[in-house]
XYZ file of C-alpha atoms in Angstrom:
722
model
C -5.489 13.521 -26.880
C -6.765 15.278 -23.721
C -10.084 16.438 -22.806
C -8.933 19.847 -23.256
C -8.058 19.042 -26.782
C -11.334 17.806 -27.818
C -13.294 20.783 -29.668
C -15.687 21.124 -32.707
C -12.648 21.063 -35.023
C -11.846 17.609 -33.760
C -15.225 16.001 -33.884
C -19.068 17.125 -33.683
C -20.020 17.446 -30.039
C -21.596 13.913 -29.033
C -25.038 15.744 -28.427
C -27.005 12.240 -27.572
C -24.113 11.459 -24.844
C -23.870 14.924 -23.461
C -27.885 15.029 -23.037
C -27.759 12.063 -21.079
C -24.888 13.670 -19.046
C -26.750 16.678 -18.440
C -30.074 15.093 -17.306
C -28.048 12.756 -15.102
C -26.321 15.358 -13.354
C -29.388 17.209 -12.635
C -30.906 14.131 -11.349
C -27.932 13.259 -8.899
C -27.860 17.052 -7.649
C -31.657 16.926 -7.171
C -31.607 13.577 -5.323
C -28.576 14.860 -3.270
C -30.655 18.040 -2.373
C -33.533 16.020 -1.251
C -31.474 13.697 1.165
C -29.675 16.909 2.498
C -33.006 18.514 3.115
C -34.372 15.519 5.120
C -31.109 15.007 7.058
C -31.245 18.684 8.231
C -34.862 18.376 9.103
C -34.231 15.260 11.064
C -30.578 16.126 12.567
C -30.100 20.147 12.305
C -27.351 21.830 10.714
C -25.175 21.466 13.465
C -25.099 17.404 13.313
C -21.298 16.154 13.202
C -20.760 14.316 9.935
C -17.817 12.547 8.243
C -16.408 9.066 7.432
C -14.827 6.573 9.400
C -11.229 6.365 9.761
C -9.834 9.196 7.878
C -8.036 12.355 8.631
C -9.195 14.050 5.428
C -12.835 15.006 6.318
C -15.005 14.387 3.041
C -12.021 13.945 0.648
C -13.636 14.820 -2.587
C -14.652 18.019 -1.246
C -11.529 18.610 0.695
C -9.306 18.196 -2.347
C -11.225 20.134 -5.041
C -12.390 22.908 -2.726
C -10.321 23.024 0.515
C -13.331 23.042 2.577
C -13.012 20.705 5.796
C -16.619 19.696 6.087
C -17.648 18.685 9.699
C -21.179 19.895 10.146
C -24.371 18.844 7.847
C -25.226 22.459 7.448
C -22.173 23.311 5.785
C -23.090 21.381 2.993
C -25.893 23.513 1.704
C -23.689 26.275 -0.061
C -21.385 23.952 -1.197
C -24.087 21.796 -3.137
C -25.777 25.242 -4.174
C -22.440 26.194 -5.802
C -21.917 23.120 -7.589
C -25.479 23.072 -9.100
C -24.908 26.679 -10.306
C -21.880 25.460 -12.270
C -24.236 23.046 -14.273
C -24.360 25.012 -17.548
C -26.895 23.980 -20.068
C -24.878 24.269 -23.297
C -24.217 20.605 -24.465
C -20.283 20.768 -24.798
C -17.775 18.462 -23.659
C -15.854 20.955 -21.660
C -19.287 21.613 -19.592
C -19.701 17.727 -19.414
C -16.483 17.802 -17.119
C -18.124 20.161 -14.890
C -21.217 18.271 -14.644
C -18.881 15.397 -13.737
C -17.525 17.284 -11.039
C -20.771 18.273 -9.560
C -21.886 14.622 -9.736
C -18.985 13.427 -7.695
C -19.855 16.364 -4.998
C -23.492 14.839 -5.109
C -22.211 11.295 -4.488
C -20.034 12.435 -1.796
C -22.960 13.940 -0.083
C -25.547 11.141 -0.542
C -22.930 8.778 0.958
C -22.013 10.830 3.952
C -25.767 11.243 4.999
C -26.107 7.295 4.356
C -23.164 7.045 6.757
C -24.947 9.536 9.340
C -28.359 7.355 9.078
C -26.198 4.007 9.461
C -27.303 2.777 5.946
C -23.822 1.638 5.167
C -23.431 -1.509 7.096
C -19.790 -3.018 6.379
C -20.707 -6.767 6.094
C -17.683 -8.546 4.349
C -16.869 -8.801 1.822
C -18.382 -5.465 0.857
C -16.012 -2.628 2.029
C -18.117 0.641 1.868
C -15.815 3.735 2.409
C -12.032 2.530 2.784
C -10.405 4.117 5.522
C -6.812 5.963 5.716
C -4.800 2.751 6.952
C -5.971 0.905 3.701
C -4.873 4.025 1.495
C -1.583 3.787 3.223
C -1.181 0.124 3.197
C -0.765 -0.292 -0.410
C 1.162 3.243 -1.006
C 4.460 1.506 -1.485
C 3.164 -1.118 -4.157
C 1.683 2.107 -6.124
C 5.160 4.014 -5.544
C 7.229 1.327 -6.820
C 4.522 0.105 -9.563
C 4.003 -3.129 -7.834
C 0.267 -2.121 -8.824
C 0.537 -1.092 -12.381
C -3.007 0.349 -12.491
C -6.410 0.763 -11.079
C -9.630 -0.801 -12.725
C -12.968 0.392 -11.585
C -15.739 -1.831 -12.731
C -19.464 -0.589 -12.416
C -22.758 -2.185 -13.234
C -23.183 -5.805 -14.524
C -21.464 -7.965 -16.549
C -23.479 -10.052 -19.544
C -23.216 -12.977 -17.509
C -21.189 -14.218 -14.267
C -18.596 -16.210 -15.919
C -17.736 -13.042 -17.869
C -17.220 -10.833 -14.899
C -14.988 -13.478 -13.276
C -13.232 -13.491 -16.441
C -12.489 -9.890 -16.624
C -11.516 -9.648 -13.002
C -9.383 -12.464 -12.626
C -7.590 -11.292 -15.844
C -6.916 -7.787 -14.072
C -5.732 -9.588 -10.771
C -3.272 -11.666 -13.099
C -2.015 -8.286 -14.273
C -1.591 -6.931 -10.850
C -4.464 -4.499 -10.783
C -6.148 -2.785 -7.827
C -9.788 -3.112 -8.683
C -12.920 -1.374 -7.401
C -16.081 -3.193 -7.717
C -19.684 -1.595 -7.585
C -23.156 -2.593 -8.253
C -24.597 -5.883 -9.470
C -20.799 -7.196 -10.621
C -19.982 -7.728 -6.931
C -22.747 -10.453 -6.905
C -21.717 -12.047 -9.950
C -18.111 -12.395 -8.799
C -19.682 -13.841 -5.522
C -21.659 -16.573 -7.412
C -18.556 -17.475 -9.326
C -16.269 -17.577 -5.990
C -13.845 -15.144 -6.940
C -11.553 -13.904 -4.552
C -12.576 -10.364 -3.727
C -12.143 -8.195 -0.787
C -9.349 -6.104 1.103
C -6.919 -9.042 1.160
C -6.907 -9.009 -2.751
C -6.919 -5.413 -3.372
C -10.101 -5.985 -5.097
C -12.570 -3.932 -3.015
C -16.303 -4.319 -3.401
C -17.198 -0.826 -2.384
C -21.144 -1.152 -2.603
C -24.251 -0.074 -4.512
C -23.863 2.567 -7.284
C -23.313 5.776 -5.432
C -20.867 4.043 -3.309
C -18.115 4.042 -6.430
C -17.372 7.587 -4.866
C -15.407 5.567 -2.558
C -12.911 4.661 -5.261
C -12.947 8.403 -6.173
C -12.174 9.481 -2.634
C -9.311 6.839 -2.363
C -7.557 8.122 -5.438
C -8.048 11.845 -4.345
C -6.426 10.940 -0.691
C -3.175 9.606 -2.453
C -2.741 13.339 -3.595
C -3.153 14.500 -0.099
C -1.196 11.738 1.583
C 1.513 11.078 -0.516
C 1.573 13.649 -3.125
C 1.993 16.583 -0.703
C -0.610 18.512 -2.665
C -2.638 21.236 -0.517
C -6.340 20.786 -0.098
C -8.071 23.066 -2.377
C -5.475 23.206 -4.975
C -7.804 21.689 -7.536
C -5.671 21.953 -10.713
C -2.751 19.975 -9.084
C -5.266 17.462 -7.722
C -6.508 16.950 -11.080
C -3.000 16.892 -12.808
C -1.872 14.363 -10.134
C -4.799 12.084 -10.963
C -4.235 12.115 -14.745
C -0.438 11.486 -14.243
C 0.061 9.241 -11.420
C -3.295 7.241 -10.818
C -3.562 5.234 -13.761
C -7.048 4.482 -13.498
C -9.798 3.519 -16.165
C -13.595 2.836 -15.640
C -15.390 -0.382 -17.136
C -18.973 0.499 -17.408
C -20.749 -2.501 -18.003
C -24.465 -3.228 -18.752
C -27.260 -0.574 -18.449
C -26.211 3.136 -19.047
C -28.825 5.301 -17.571
C -28.490 9.062 -17.402
C -27.035 9.119 -13.839
C -24.323 6.449 -14.597
C -23.528 8.559 -17.699
C -23.058 11.651 -15.502
C -20.712 9.710 -13.204
C -18.618 8.786 -16.192
C -18.326 12.343 -16.945
C -16.714 12.656 -13.461
C -14.142 9.967 -14.053
C -13.390 11.780 -17.382
C -13.172 15.052 -15.236
C -10.338 13.353 -13.197
C -8.525 12.047 -16.314
C -9.789 8.465 -16.434
C -10.995 6.999 -19.472
C -14.457 5.156 -19.454
C -15.023 2.044 -21.718
C -18.789 0.545 -22.004
C -19.730 -2.739 -23.193
C -22.943 -1.375 -24.854
C -22.654 -0.709 -28.787
C -22.689 3.096 -29.008
C -23.153 5.641 -32.138
C -20.646 8.225 -32.877
C -23.004 10.662 -31.380
C -22.404 8.905 -27.898
C -18.646 8.456 -27.858
C -15.838 10.833 -27.074
C -12.705 9.391 -28.674
C -10.017 8.063 -26.215
C -12.410 8.944 -23.305
C -15.835 7.694 -23.501
C -15.626 4.494 -26.025
C -17.413 1.494 -26.817
C -15.948 -2.289 -26.831
C -18.607 -5.007 -26.576
C -16.150 -7.639 -26.909
C -15.058 -8.732 -23.350
C -11.711 -10.217 -24.686
C -10.739 -6.625 -25.920
C -12.038 -4.429 -23.298
C -9.220 -4.710 -20.541
C -6.595 -4.458 -23.416
C -8.184 -1.495 -24.962
C -8.689 0.311 -21.623
C -4.987 -0.165 -20.998
C -4.093 1.234 -24.228
C -6.041 4.399 -24.043
C -4.837 4.771 -20.408
C -1.349 4.104 -21.328
C -0.695 1.172 -19.060
C 2.111 -0.940 -20.330
C 2.781 -4.332 -18.514
C 5.710 -6.650 -19.315
C 4.231 -9.970 -18.881
C 5.785 -13.302 -17.946
C 4.705 -16.692 -18.616
C 4.925 -18.888 -15.443
C 3.848 -22.547 -16.083
C 1.749 -22.758 -13.033
C -2.017 -23.999 -12.857
C -2.937 -21.091 -10.628
C -3.327 -17.728 -10.992
C -0.588 -15.438 -9.891
C 0.098 -11.640 -9.273
C 0.352 -9.307 -6.130
C -3.516 -9.225 -5.914
C -3.170 -12.614 -4.006
C -0.359 -11.268 -1.567
C -2.611 -10.654 1.051
C -4.728 -14.004 0.632
C -5.145 -16.075 3.866
C -5.435 -19.827 3.802
C -7.281 -21.061 7.046
C -6.545 -24.540 8.575
C -9.948 -25.657 7.304
C -9.173 -24.820 3.534
C -5.475 -26.177 3.718
C -4.456 -29.416 1.570
C -0.871 -29.338 3.072
C 1.342 -27.304 5.169
C 5.060 -27.033 5.885
C 7.085 -25.438 9.015
C 5.321 -22.918 11.323
C 6.616 -24.758 14.213
C 4.777 -27.725 13.073
C 7.240 -29.082 11.245
C 11.067 -28.441 10.198
C 11.271 -25.896 7.495
C 13.791 -23.504 6.135
C 14.633 -21.323 2.937
C 17.899 -20.000 1.503
C 19.198 -18.091 -1.031
C 22.893 -18.941 -1.891
C 25.194 -17.329 -4.322
C 27.421 -20.005 -6.134
C 29.845 -20.034 -8.891
C 29.104 -20.618 -12.767
C 30.251 -24.378 -12.374
C 27.754 -25.000 -9.291
C 24.315 -24.361 -10.769
C 22.355 -25.850 -13.498
C 20.047 -22.760 -14.651
C 16.291 -23.357 -15.035
C 16.636 -26.773 -13.008
C 13.903 -27.502 -10.237
C 14.460 -30.468 -8.163
C 12.122 -31.945 -5.701
C 13.960 -34.362 -3.173
C 11.133 -35.984 -1.214
C 7.615 -36.828 -1.628
C 5.474 -34.724 -3.879
C 2.253 -33.334 -2.735
C 0.156 -35.337 -4.853
C 1.467 -38.449 -3.210
C 0.075 -37.447 0.292
C -3.457 -37.108 1.777
C -5.207 -34.083 2.641
C -4.309 -32.485 5.846
C -0.534 -33.833 5.572
C 2.012 -31.821 7.634
C 5.470 -31.935 5.740
C 9.035 -30.782 6.163
C 10.200 -28.274 3.754
C 13.468 -26.931 2.484
C 13.830 -24.160 -0.153
C 17.180 -23.596 -1.746
C 17.577 -21.091 -4.506
C 21.178 -21.147 -6.065
C 21.718 -17.999 -7.943
C 24.786 -17.266 -9.992
C 25.591 -13.571 -11.651
C 28.435 -11.692 -12.669
C 27.468 -8.554 -10.532
C 25.959 -10.724 -7.660
C 27.567 -10.229 -3.994
C 27.283 -12.261 -1.082
C 25.621 -9.093 0.833
C 22.585 -9.336 -1.637
C 21.573 -12.895 -0.645
C 19.556 -11.958 2.070
C 17.637 -9.123 0.240
C 16.879 -11.781 -2.575
C 15.822 -14.292 0.323
C 13.291 -11.841 1.730
C 11.534 -11.808 -1.839
C 10.856 -15.621 -1.494
C 7.891 -14.447 0.893
C 6.616 -11.865 -1.573
C 6.678 -14.018 -4.562
C 5.404 -17.291 -3.192
C 2.621 -15.443 -1.927
C 1.818 -14.365 -5.585
C 0.326 -17.604 -6.342
C -3.469 -18.090 -5.712
C -3.952 -20.187 -2.672
C -0.379 -20.148 -1.665
C 0.368 -18.629 1.684
C 3.709 -17.987 3.201
C 4.685 -16.183 6.315
C 8.140 -15.418 8.093
C 11.485 -16.248 6.891
C 14.742 -18.536 7.339
C 14.100 -21.414 9.662
C 10.617 -20.018 10.764
C 8.931 -20.001 7.293
C 5.482 -21.349 7.323
C 3.905 -22.342 3.952
C 0.057 -23.448 3.286
C -1.315 -24.670 0.137
C -4.922 -24.731 -0.397
C -7.219 -27.488 -1.340
C -8.453 -25.524 -4.136
C -4.748 -24.897 -5.514
C -4.211 -28.612 -5.038
C -7.362 -29.626 -7.171
C -6.035 -27.425 -10.010
C -2.905 -29.277 -9.922
C -0.398 -27.186 -7.912
C 2.592 -28.966 -6.805
C 5.308 -28.197 -4.482
C 7.572 -27.800 -7.711
C 5.613 -24.730 -9.019
C 6.932 -22.742 -6.178
C 10.093 -23.259 -7.934
C 8.557 -22.067 -11.084
C 7.223 -19.047 -9.276
C 10.556 -18.132 -7.535
C 12.770 -18.729 -10.678
C 10.757 -16.532 -13.306
C 10.092 -13.586 -10.632
C 14.056 -13.516 -9.472
C 14.920 -13.309 -13.157
C 12.383 -10.752 -13.740
C 13.032 -8.564 -11.228
C 16.740 -8.635 -10.474
C 18.101 -9.063 -14.214
C 21.274 -6.938 -13.512
C 22.616 -9.228 -10.791
C 21.195 -12.512 -11.507
C 22.106 -14.610 -14.679
C 21.194 -17.980 -13.400
C 18.995 -19.476 -11.042
C 18.398 -23.206 -9.633
C 15.680 -24.024 -7.048
C 16.039 -27.258 -4.754
C 12.876 -28.173 -2.688
C 13.492 -30.709 0.104
C 10.595 -32.434 1.594
C 12.376 -35.594 2.885
C 12.883 -35.128 6.727
C 16.386 -36.299 6.882
C 17.389 -33.979 3.841
C 15.526 -30.961 5.489
C 17.429 -31.478 8.798
C 20.974 -31.946 6.852
C 20.557 -28.846 4.893
C 19.131 -26.701 7.666
C 22.223 -26.968 9.652
C 24.182 -25.585 6.473
C 21.390 -23.134 6.287
C 22.086 -21.872 9.816
C 25.700 -21.633 9.186
C 24.847 -18.992 6.358
C 22.302 -17.200 8.751
C 24.767 -16.785 11.246
C 27.567 -15.519 8.972
C 24.970 -12.876 7.759
C 24.071 -11.980 11.084
C 27.664 -11.433 12.292
C 28.206 -9.382 9.118
C 25.133 -7.218 9.937
C 26.437 -6.536 13.503
C 29.615 -5.259 12.069
C 27.854 -2.782 10.048
C 27.324 0.286 12.088
C 26.787 3.725 10.942
C 30.270 4.435 11.992
C 31.684 1.703 10.344
C 30.384 2.313 6.756
C 31.490 5.249 4.179
C 28.295 5.699 2.598
C 24.754 6.027 3.662
C 21.976 5.668 0.968
C 19.120 7.687 -0.043
C 15.862 6.265 -1.033
C 13.739 8.395 -3.226
C 10.824 5.605 -3.978
C 8.098 7.714 -2.252
C 8.678 10.968 -4.065
C 6.010 10.295 -6.742
C 3.579 10.640 -3.641
C 5.779 13.015 -1.392
C 7.726 14.982 -3.922
C 9.989 16.587 -1.143
C 10.650 13.537 0.973
C 14.055 12.191 1.192
C 14.580 9.008 3.254
C 18.409 8.417 4.245
C 18.974 5.031 5.112
C 21.858 3.727 7.276
C 23.021 0.451 8.695
C 21.429 1.230 11.985
C 18.242 3.176 10.642
C 16.011 1.128 8.331
C 13.800 3.220 5.684
C 10.427 4.331 7.039
C 8.585 1.880 5.378
C 10.679 -0.934 7.020
C 10.941 -2.536 3.972
C 14.395 -0.880 2.890
C 17.565 -1.621 4.778
C 21.088 -0.335 4.164
C 21.924 -3.477 2.470
C 18.807 -3.377 0.596
C 19.448 0.033 -0.810
C 22.886 -1.074 -1.663
C 21.832 -4.034 -3.456
C 19.388 -1.550 -5.300
C 21.987 0.624 -6.161
C 23.975 -2.075 -7.755
C 20.834 -3.169 -9.628
C 19.759 0.233 -11.043
C 22.552 2.689 -10.580
C 20.375 5.593 -11.904
C 17.463 4.482 -9.528
C 16.124 5.665 -6.387
C 18.821 4.393 -4.012
C 21.868 6.499 -4.459
C 25.237 6.303 -2.002
C 25.691 9.439 0.058
C 29.484 9.467 1.111
C 29.294 10.696 5.130
C 32.415 12.809 5.249
C 32.871 14.418 8.451
C 29.801 14.914 10.866
C 28.313 18.386 11.797
C 26.858 16.982 14.936
C 27.431 13.147 15.688
C 25.058 12.974 18.647
C 21.928 14.638 16.501
C 23.382 12.920 13.437
C 23.923 15.698 10.935
C 26.380 15.411 7.771
C 26.868 18.275 5.366
C 26.919 15.415 2.606
C 23.308 14.349 3.706
C 22.234 18.084 3.912
C 23.486 18.867 0.568
C 21.844 15.671 -0.818
C 18.786 16.654 1.071
C 18.465 20.262 -0.544
C 19.053 19.209 -3.871
C 16.599 16.301 -4.003
C 13.779 17.993 -1.745
C 13.291 20.306 -4.372
C 15.214 22.982 -2.681
C 12.726 23.146 0.054
C 14.464 21.821 3.111
C 18.304 22.557 4.092
C 19.065 20.456 7.048
C 18.316 17.086 8.530
C 19.376 15.322 11.840
C 19.217 11.610 11.554
C 19.157 10.905 15.428
C 16.393 13.172 16.893
C 12.801 13.694 16.626
C 13.099 17.269 18.211
C 15.376 19.352 15.862
C 14.893 19.129 12.168
C 14.205 15.218 12.085
C 13.862 13.459 8.912
C 10.982 13.701 6.569
C 8.103 11.618 6.696
C 6.426 10.250 3.436
C 3.247 8.282 4.093
C 4.476 4.570 3.783
C 5.929 4.468 7.632
C 5.481 1.468 9.544
C 5.196 3.228 12.665
C 4.732 6.877 14.102
C 6.745 8.604 17.103
C 5.069 11.696 18.769
C 6.212 13.421 21.741
C 3.889 13.488 25.184
C 5.248 16.779 26.853
C 3.323 15.861 30.023
C 4.981 12.640 30.398
C 8.506 13.900 29.245
C 8.596 11.051 26.664
C 7.256 9.804 23.354
C 4.839 7.174 22.270
C 4.662 5.133 19.328
C 1.806 3.666 17.440
C 1.566 1.505 14.259
C -0.231 1.180 11.206
C -2.117 -1.952 12.400
C -3.229 -0.114 15.641
C -6.418 1.794 14.740
C -7.574 2.821 18.053
C -6.878 5.948 19.828
C -3.401 6.956 21.519
C -2.289 9.083 24.038
C -1.822 12.147 22.156
C -5.412 12.176 21.178
C -5.098 11.115 17.566
C -5.336 7.901 15.898
C -2.550 6.481 13.670
C -4.512 7.813 10.503
C -4.856 11.123 12.200
C -1.143 11.187 12.964
C -0.035 10.133 9.426
C -1.876 13.299 7.884
C -0.275 15.530 10.299
C 3.531 14.453 9.808
C 3.300 12.750 6.233
C 3.708 14.591 2.960
C 7.555 14.913 3.174
C 7.488 17.695 5.774
C 9.831 18.096 8.831
C 7.610 17.798 11.810
C 9.585 18.156 14.975
C 7.924 15.971 17.808
C 6.525 13.608 15.055
C 8.190 11.336 12.800
C 7.420 8.276 10.749
C 9.900 5.267 11.342
C 10.394 1.845 10.600
C 9.744 -0.789 13.422
C 12.999 -2.040 13.731
C 14.406 1.188 14.276
C 13.270 1.211 17.822
C 15.686 -1.411 18.915
C 18.585 0.187 17.097
C 21.559 1.653 19.009
C 21.158 5.069 17.036
C 17.266 5.364 18.080
C 17.248 9.051 18.992
C 20.123 9.463 21.263
C 20.147 12.918 21.239
C 16.508 12.935 22.970
C 17.489 10.193 25.518
C 17.179 6.771 23.274
C 14.773 4.347 24.323
C 14.422 5.484 27.936
C 11.987 8.076 26.459
C 9.313 5.424 25.145
C 6.292 5.467 27.517
C 3.447 3.990 25.343
C 3.108 1.494 22.589
C 0.409 -0.914 21.536
C 0.540 -4.205 22.855
C 1.069 -5.781 19.396
C 4.123 -3.721 18.756
C 5.772 -4.348 22.641
C 5.064 -8.142 21.938
C 6.742 -8.194 18.482
C 9.703 -6.491 19.811
C 9.840 -8.034 23.088
C 13.122 -10.164 22.845
C 15.271 -7.534 20.807
C 13.786 -4.546 22.932
C 14.624 -6.472 26.270
C 18.102 -7.103 25.120
C 18.447 -3.505 24.136
C 17.225 -2.371 27.501
C 19.685 -4.387 29.305
C 22.604 -3.032 27.058
C 21.428 0.229 28.080
C 21.436 -0.379 31.574
C 17.644 0.228 31.971
C 17.218 -3.696 32.998
C 14.941 -6.489 31.570
C 11.893 -5.227 32.902
C 11.853 -1.769 31.302
C 9.614 -3.168 28.562
C 6.833 -3.627 31.178
C 7.569 0.189 32.424
C 6.129 1.086 29.114
C 2.244 1.534 28.945
C -0.218 0.319 26.365
C -3.797 0.488 25.405
C -4.614 -2.029 28.376
C -3.295 0.557 30.683
C -5.007 3.588 28.972
C -4.970 5.740 25.671
C -4.916 9.327 27.329
C -2.363 10.975 29.160
C -4.259 11.092 32.262
C -4.756 7.098 32.263
C -1.156 6.390 31.641
C 0.758 8.899 34.239
C -0.264 6.999 37.412
C 0.948 3.842 35.696
C 4.500 5.372 34.794
C 4.781 6.958 38.332
C 4.252 3.616 39.891
C 6.582 1.658 37.588
C 9.268 4.109 38.440
C 9.673 5.062 34.688
C 12.750 6.807 34.036
C 11.361 9.515 31.858
C 10.548 11.823 34.746
C 14.531 11.888 35.418
C 15.252 12.914 32.094
C 16.235 16.484 30.602
C 12.979 18.223 29.390
C 12.086 17.449 25.903
C 10.720 20.695 25.343
């Protein structure tokens, strides 16, 4: 039942609740007006305002009204308008408008707090979450790795109860926003919260607005919804952002008004306080004092369903722990990372060469070694499936990284024979053993890939001789795969693959993945897409038969155009895969990097999600993302995956890698070996990478031009881009 369907015919208006909501709205609006008037007196109407690290101005106001507020005085008529919509009649319908006004009031209050410097960002408190954080988790939200969003406000009955609720949600994979005293309660119990755990302690009560503006930016960044299209933004929140609010503890008038703001967005609110019928709105504002039942009920009323699996390990697990860092001082035992020999391998075997469900440890277990030990490690995962193919081995092998990191207190980076694993002291104290990595991998591989995997067996080597012996075999497999990938060129395959994973957020975006052009997110290669199609034939990755090219240099095929037109909701007719200047591929919002032209230097710059600083085009990554994201073709700007920069099909129509004139130092070092090899192949010389400017040279065109000229960068001799 929707809020719009609630009427006197269904229930009597909950007058007691509505009175509190109305009074709370008046209080919130009055407080915002007082702070605004004081700020104008202190700073003047022309004072520049805004949140840090966002391209979306004041996101709540921008989404709902379309107003791009940049000056303090612009808030006055906005706040007046929202006060005028606060009608006195106590109805549920009016309460939604009160909720909207309360959201505006909170946005104004927090904007002024930032202006006055009253929002210090001290870890783990996050305050406003910048655009890079919103985009970082976009792919997880698109593919439903994150099943829902929980906003927890107030104070639980005790810190142990707070810990139980938060860890329960973490285990289910939820994104969590924490506000008010529940943050201190979690810290008392050493609950792992912060950006690394997608459990954001945003701050005190009014800072709950940072959960709201985070949600609204999803519609702007990924949904392609225009600022000010109020109805579409609200529809998007109700359909796509599966959020609910747990309001724990005291219910004052302003907090009730804020709850109406959540309901206005389509998010149900559950409180742990007992409520009379006059204080409830069925399915929207309800009471559940039992902490064992409050989360399941919240999921039920929001329509969130999770297929749970039981993994017999002694620590929590789920995507919430994927970003966890295990520092040296917190490490009980570590493997690989250049410190010891290590490798990991997924190997496809026959039905007679596997014992399904078996986990074997060859060598010492970690309960037999002292704290601080460095051990060798070999992870071999044998899989059998009637539909399994050798080409899928690398796809599954990359999942070792993700699934191992799902364990709380388990840290995994890199892959193949460069993998590095740490197990924390806390995890070991809870009883974690090396064999439990096998339990994690076995359960998640079977859960995620049931269409191609029928049996799984895991062998974990910690004996030095056994690791070295099997490393030789693993490297033979790696070489065979690499040789296979080198034969996979855009010219050698008959099909490209689509990826529509991000259409939930960018409805008109169509990613076309080829052997030599990885998906924009960097996570979907041609083999990944091929494997995905085999796993889910009706899923987001579909084969696109190439046929004859219309333009081989720019990379245009009739088949791709036809697919694009149909699957971009008939909004785009043509696409070129190998140019940034003429009908380039659309950009969603999950791209790893962005390319942009710098006409003054006749070249292009590249920046990444990790680089938050300024770039020579006068925009940060987040601002650029707002410019070219959302599923639009934007000539001169394009989102890409990092590895596309070293592809032989890197914008050949525009001059290829010779056009690159600036990139962050981190990206330069990340690509150095492969980029140097490509430069040699292109006749640019092994030193070309050192002719590319970075932030240490400058972040403006004026600063980098002398450097490019001094180094003799070839961009000046190329045909004009414009």
